[in-house]
Amino acid sequence: MKKQVSFLPAYTLDLLTAFGFLLGFWGGFLALPILIVIQTWVKKI
């Protein structure tokens, strides 16, 4: 269960900015976990 997820820094910053702008504090707080879930689902498909 030791899997590592890697992101390009640009994706992370863009997502944090977008979610923070659209949803405020909670958007910025939840952006990275949401990105991890979406990336995991896409890789399984």
PDB file of N, CA, C and O in Angstrom:
ATOM      1  N   MET A   1       0.815  -1.191   0.000  1.00  0.00           N
ATOM      2  CA  MET A   1       0.000   0.000   0.000  1.00  0.00           C
ATOM      3  C   MET A   1       0.857   1.251   0.000  1.00  0.00           C
ATOM      4  O   MET A   1       0.394   2.329   0.299  1.00  0.00           O
ATOM      5  N   LYS A   2       2.095   1.123  -0.329  1.00  0.00           N
ATOM      6  CA  LYS A   2       2.986   2.276  -0.374  1.00  0.00           C
ATOM      7  C   LYS A   2       3.114   2.753  -1.808  1.00  0.00           C
ATOM      8  O   LYS A   2       4.115   2.512  -2.462  1.00  0.00           O
ATOM      9  N   LYS A   3       2.101   3.436  -2.283  1.00  0.00           N
ATOM     10  CA  LYS A   3       2.149   3.992  -3.623  1.00  0.00           C
ATOM     11  C   LYS A   3       2.398   5.484  -3.522  1.00  0.00           C
ATOM     12  O   LYS A   3       1.942   6.150  -2.609  1.00  0.00           O
ATOM     13  N   GLN A   4       3.106   5.985  -4.475  1.00  0.00           N
ATOM     14  CA  GLN A   4       3.438   7.403  -4.495  1.00  0.00           C
ATOM     15  C   GLN A   4       2.790   8.045  -5.712  1.00  0.00           C
ATOM     16  O   GLN A   4       2.812   7.496  -6.805  1.00  0.00           O
ATOM     17  N   VAL A   5       2.203   9.188  -5.498  1.00  0.00           N
ATOM     18  CA  VAL A   5       1.557   9.927  -6.571  1.00  0.00           C
ATOM     19  C   VAL A   5       2.434  11.118  -6.904  1.00  0.00           C
ATOM     20  O   VAL A   5       2.876  11.837  -6.015  1.00  0.00           O
ATOM     21  N   SER A   6       2.695  11.309  -8.182  1.00  0.00           N
ATOM     22  CA  SER A   6       3.523  12.450  -8.577  1.00  0.00           C
ATOM     23  C   SER A   6       2.719  13.376  -9.484  1.00  0.00           C
ATOM     24  O   SER A   6       1.927  12.936 -10.303  1.00  0.00           O
ATOM     25  N   PHE A   7       2.923  14.664  -9.290  1.00  0.00           N
ATOM     26  CA  PHE A   7       2.247  15.686 -10.073  1.00  0.00           C
ATOM     27  C   PHE A   7       3.268  16.661 -10.608  1.00  0.00           C
ATOM     28  O   PHE A   7       4.301  16.890  -9.997  1.00  0.00           O
ATOM     29  N   LEU A   8       2.938  17.257 -11.723  1.00  0.00           N
ATOM     30  CA  LEU A   8       3.742  18.370 -12.196  1.00  0.00           C
ATOM     31  C   LEU A   8       3.413  19.579 -11.321  1.00  0.00           C
ATOM     32  O   LEU A   8       2.252  19.788 -10.960  1.00  0.00           O
ATOM     33  N   PRO A   9       4.399  20.349 -10.933  1.00  0.00           N
ATOM     34  CA  PRO A   9       4.130  21.508 -10.068  1.00  0.00           C
ATOM     35  C   PRO A   9       3.125  22.485 -10.675  1.00  0.00           C
ATOM     36  O   PRO A   9       2.325  23.076  -9.948  1.00  0.00           O
ATOM     37  N   ALA A  10       3.126  22.617 -11.983  1.00  0.00           N
ATOM     38  CA  ALA A  10       2.186  23.540 -12.628  1.00  0.00           C
ATOM     39  C   ALA A  10       0.743  23.085 -12.424  1.00  0.00           C
ATOM     40  O   ALA A  10      -0.138  23.907 -12.179  1.00  0.00           O
ATOM     41  N   TYR A  11       0.472  21.781 -12.513  1.00  0.00           N
ATOM     42  CA  TYR A  11      -0.883  21.274 -12.281  1.00  0.00           C
ATOM     43  C   TYR A  11      -1.329  21.570 -10.860  1.00  0.00           C
ATOM     44  O   TYR A  11      -2.459  21.983 -10.623  1.00  0.00           O
ATOM     45  N   THR A  12      -0.442  21.344  -9.914  1.00  0.00           N
ATOM     46  CA  THR A  12      -0.779  21.558  -8.516  1.00  0.00           C
ATOM     47  C   THR A  12      -1.087  23.025  -8.247  1.00  0.00           C
ATOM     48  O   THR A  12      -2.096  23.353  -7.619  1.00  0.00           O
ATOM     49  N   LEU A  13      -0.252  23.922  -8.744  1.00  0.00           N
ATOM     50  CA  LEU A  13      -0.484  25.354  -8.524  1.00  0.00           C
ATOM     51  C   LEU A  13      -1.745  25.835  -9.226  1.00  0.00           C
ATOM     52  O   LEU A  13      -2.523  26.614  -8.662  1.00  0.00           O
ATOM     53  N   ASP A  14      -1.969  25.364 -10.444  1.00  0.00           N
ATOM     54  CA  ASP A  14      -3.177  25.752 -11.176  1.00  0.00           C
ATOM     55  C   ASP A  14      -4.435  25.274 -10.460  1.00  0.00           C
ATOM     56  O   ASP A  14      -5.409  26.008 -10.338  1.00  0.00           O
ATOM     57  N   LEU A  15      -4.410  24.046  -9.995  1.00  0.00           N
ATOM     58  CA  LEU A  15      -5.574  23.499  -9.307  1.00  0.00           C
ATOM     59  C   LEU A  15      -5.826  24.209  -7.987  1.00  0.00           C
ATOM     60  O   LEU A  15      -6.968  24.546  -7.665  1.00  0.00           O
ATOM     61  N   LEU A  16      -4.774  24.462  -7.220  1.00  0.00           N
ATOM     62  CA  LEU A  16      -4.943  25.185  -5.964  1.00  0.00           C
ATOM     63  C   LEU A  16      -5.489  26.586  -6.199  1.00  0.00           C
ATOM     64  O   LEU A  16      -6.372  27.060  -5.462  1.00  0.00           O
ATOM     65  N   THR A  17      -5.002  27.247  -7.228  1.00  0.00           N
ATOM     66  CA  THR A  17      -5.486  28.589  -7.549  1.00  0.00           C
ATOM     67  C   THR A  17      -6.956  28.552  -7.981  1.00  0.00           C
ATOM     68  O   THR A  17      -7.765  29.356  -7.508  1.00  0.00           O
ATOM     69  N   ALA A  18      -7.298  27.637  -8.857  1.00  0.00           N
ATOM     70  CA  ALA A  18      -8.670  27.558  -9.361  1.00  0.00           C
ATOM     71  C   ALA A  18      -9.657  27.208  -8.245  1.00  0.00           C
ATOM     72  O   ALA A  18     -10.687  27.867  -8.087  1.00  0.00           O
ATOM     73  N   PHE A  19      -9.348  26.182  -7.464  1.00  0.00           N
ATOM     74  CA  PHE A  19     -10.254  25.784  -6.394  1.00  0.00           C
ATOM     75  C   PHE A  19     -10.319  26.850  -5.310  1.00  0.00           C
ATOM     76  O   PHE A  19     -11.385  27.096  -4.744  1.00  0.00           O
ATOM     77  N   GLY A  20      -9.206  27.470  -5.011  1.00  0.00           N
ATOM     78  CA  GLY A  20      -9.208  28.540  -4.021  1.00  0.00           C
ATOM     79  C   GLY A  20     -10.029  29.731  -4.472  1.00  0.00           C
ATOM     80  O   GLY A  20     -10.752  30.341  -3.683  1.00  0.00           O
ATOM     81  N   PHE A  21      -9.948  30.061  -5.745  1.00  0.00           N
ATOM     82  CA  PHE A  21     -10.724  31.178  -6.284  1.00  0.00           C
ATOM     83  C   PHE A  21     -12.219  30.861  -6.298  1.00  0.00           C
ATOM     84  O   PHE A  21     -13.042  31.690  -5.920  1.00  0.00           O
ATOM     85  N   LEU A  22     -12.550  29.643  -6.727  1.00  0.00           N
ATOM     86  CA  LEU A  22     -13.962  29.276  -6.867  1.00  0.00           C
ATOM     87  C   LEU A  22     -14.634  28.938  -5.532  1.00  0.00           C
ATOM     88  O   LEU A  22     -15.793  29.298  -5.317  1.00  0.00           O
ATOM     89  N   LEU A  23     -13.928  28.253  -4.649  1.00  0.00           N
ATOM     90  CA  LEU A  23     -14.548  27.755  -3.418  1.00  0.00           C
ATOM     91  C   LEU A  23     -13.958  28.340  -2.143  1.00  0.00           C
ATOM     92  O   LEU A  23     -14.305  27.894  -1.049  1.00  0.00           O
ATOM     93  N   GLY A  24     -13.040  29.266  -2.284  1.00  0.00           N
ATOM     94  CA  GLY A  24     -12.465  29.908  -1.103  1.00  0.00           C
ATOM     95  C   GLY A  24     -11.504  29.003  -0.358  1.00  0.00           C
ATOM     96  O   GLY A  24     -10.817  28.168  -0.942  1.00  0.00           O
ATOM     97  N   PHE A  25     -11.481  29.153   0.962  1.00  0.00           N
ATOM     98  CA  PHE A  25     -10.540  28.404   1.797  1.00  0.00           C
ATOM     99  C   PHE A  25     -10.699  26.899   1.620  1.00  0.00           C
ATOM    100  O   PHE A  25      -9.722  26.184   1.474  1.00  0.00           O
ATOM    101  N   TRP A  26     -11.936  26.426   1.656  1.00  0.00           N
ATOM    102  CA  TRP A  26     -12.150  24.982   1.558  1.00  0.00           C
ATOM    103  C   TRP A  26     -11.742  24.443   0.196  1.00  0.00           C
ATOM    104  O   TRP A  26     -11.298  23.304   0.076  1.00  0.00           O
ATOM    105  N   GLY A  27     -11.885  25.222  -0.829  1.00  0.00           N
ATOM    106  CA  GLY A  27     -11.430  24.802  -2.154  1.00  0.00           C
ATOM    107  C   GLY A  27      -9.925  24.620  -2.194  1.00  0.00           C
ATOM    108  O   GLY A  27      -9.421  23.643  -2.735  1.00  0.00           O
ATOM    109  N   GLY A  28      -9.200  25.562  -1.599  1.00  0.00           N
ATOM    110  CA  GLY A  28      -7.750  25.432  -1.522  1.00  0.00           C
ATOM    111  C   GLY A  28      -7.317  24.276  -0.652  1.00  0.00           C
ATOM    112  O   GLY A  28      -6.329  23.597  -0.923  1.00  0.00           O
ATOM    113  N   PHE A  29      -8.076  24.034   0.402  1.00  0.00           N
ATOM    114  CA  PHE A  29      -7.756  22.958   1.345  1.00  0.00           C
ATOM    115  C   PHE A  29      -8.007  21.579   0.740  1.00  0.00           C
ATOM    116  O   PHE A  29      -7.255  20.635   0.993  1.00  0.00           O
ATOM    117  N   LEU A  30      -9.045  21.465  -0.082  1.00  0.00           N
ATOM    118  CA  LEU A  30      -9.424  20.159  -0.634  1.00  0.00           C
ATOM    119  C   LEU A  30      -8.910  19.913  -2.050  1.00  0.00           C
ATOM    120  O   LEU A  30      -9.129  18.849  -2.607  1.00  0.00           O
ATOM    121  N   ALA A  31      -8.233  20.870  -2.641  1.00  0.00           N
ATOM    122  CA  ALA A  31      -7.802  20.740  -4.035  1.00  0.00           C
ATOM    123  C   ALA A  31      -6.858  19.553  -4.245  1.00  0.00           C
ATOM    124  O   ALA A  31      -7.034  18.778  -5.184  1.00  0.00           O
ATOM    125  N   LEU A  32      -5.873  19.406  -3.408  1.00  0.00           N
ATOM    126  CA  LEU A  32      -4.895  18.330  -3.609  1.00  0.00           C
ATOM    127  C   LEU A  32      -5.507  16.941  -3.406  1.00  0.00           C
ATOM    128  O   LEU A  32      -5.276  16.053  -4.238  1.00  0.00           O
ATOM    129  N   PRO A  33      -6.289  16.699  -2.355  1.00  0.00           N
ATOM    130  CA  PRO A  33      -6.933  15.374  -2.261  1.00  0.00           C
ATOM    131  C   PRO A  33      -7.856  15.068  -3.440  1.00  0.00           C
ATOM    132  O   PRO A  33      -7.902  13.931  -3.913  1.00  0.00           O
ATOM    133  N   ILE A  34      -8.553  16.078  -3.931  1.00  0.00           N
ATOM    134  CA  ILE A  34      -9.424  15.867  -5.091  1.00  0.00           C
ATOM    135  C   ILE A  34      -8.586  15.518  -6.320  1.00  0.00           C
ATOM    136  O   ILE A  34      -8.936  14.617  -7.084  1.00  0.00           O
ATOM    137  N   LEU A  35      -7.463  16.192  -6.505  1.00  0.00           N
ATOM    138  CA  LEU A  35      -6.573  15.892  -7.623  1.00  0.00           C
ATOM    139  C   LEU A  35      -6.045  14.462  -7.535  1.00  0.00           C
ATOM    140  O   LEU A  35      -5.979  13.762  -8.539  1.00  0.00           O
ATOM    141  N   ILE A  36      -5.703  14.002  -6.357  1.00  0.00           N
ATOM    142  CA  ILE A  36      -5.193  12.636  -6.177  1.00  0.00           C
ATOM    143  C   ILE A  36      -6.268  11.620  -6.549  1.00  0.00           C
ATOM    144  O   ILE A  36      -5.995  10.636  -7.249  1.00  0.00           O
ATOM    145  N   VAL A  37      -7.495  11.841  -6.101  1.00  0.00           N
ATOM    146  CA  VAL A  37      -8.585  10.920  -6.408  1.00  0.00           C
ATOM    147  C   VAL A  37      -8.849  10.879  -7.908  1.00  0.00           C
ATOM    148  O   VAL A  37      -8.981   9.804  -8.498  1.00  0.00           O
ATOM    149  N   ILE A  38      -8.908  12.040  -8.544  1.00  0.00           N
ATOM    150  CA  ILE A  38      -9.167  12.088  -9.988  1.00  0.00           C
ATOM    151  C   ILE A  38      -8.054  11.406 -10.761  1.00  0.00           C
ATOM    152  O   ILE A  38      -8.303  10.629 -11.690  1.00  0.00           O
ATOM    153  N   GLN A  39      -6.808  11.642 -10.390  1.00  0.00           N
ATOM    154  CA  GLN A  39      -5.691  11.021 -11.101  1.00  0.00           C
ATOM    155  C   GLN A  39      -5.711   9.507 -10.924  1.00  0.00           C
ATOM    156  O   GLN A  39      -5.441   8.765 -11.868  1.00  0.00           O
ATOM    157  N   THR A  40      -6.060   9.022  -9.752  1.00  0.00           N
ATOM    158  CA  THR A  40      -6.141   7.584  -9.506  1.00  0.00           C
ATOM    159  C   THR A  40      -7.240   6.968 -10.358  1.00  0.00           C
ATOM    160  O   THR A  40      -7.042   5.896 -10.944  1.00  0.00           O
ATOM    161  N   TRP A  41      -8.383   7.613 -10.440  1.00  0.00           N
ATOM    162  CA  TRP A  41      -9.489   7.085 -11.256  1.00  0.00           C
ATOM    163  C   TRP A  41      -9.108   7.056 -12.729  1.00  0.00           C
ATOM    164  O   TRP A  41      -9.401   6.094 -13.421  1.00  0.00           O
ATOM    165  N   VAL A  42      -8.452   8.093 -13.208  1.00  0.00           N
ATOM    166  CA  VAL A  42      -8.078   8.159 -14.627  1.00  0.00           C
ATOM    167  C   VAL A  42      -7.061   7.075 -14.959  1.00  0.00           C
ATOM    168  O   VAL A  42      -7.135   6.451 -16.023  1.00  0.00           O
ATOM    169  N   LYS A  43      -6.127   6.806 -14.075  1.00  0.00           N
ATOM    170  CA  LYS A  43      -5.105   5.780 -14.339  1.00  0.00           C
ATOM    171  C   LYS A  43      -5.728   4.376 -14.361  1.00  0.00           C
ATOM    172  O   LYS A  43      -5.229   3.513 -15.053  1.00  0.00           O
ATOM    173  N   LYS A  44      -6.807   4.160 -13.612  1.00  0.00           N
ATOM    174  CA  LYS A  44      -7.445   2.842 -13.583  1.00  0.00           C
ATOM    175  C   LYS A  44      -8.287   2.590 -14.819  1.00  0.00           C
ATOM    176  O   LYS A  44      -8.574   1.463 -15.160  1.00  0.00           O
ATOM    177  N   ILE A  45      -8.703   3.657 -15.498  1.00  0.00           N
ATOM    178  CA  ILE A  45      -9.577   3.495 -16.678  1.00  0.00           C
ATOM    179  C   ILE A  45      -8.766   3.125 -17.892  1.00  0.00           C
ATOM    180  O   ILE A  45      -7.720   3.312 -18.159  1.00  0.00           O
TER     181      ILE A  45
END
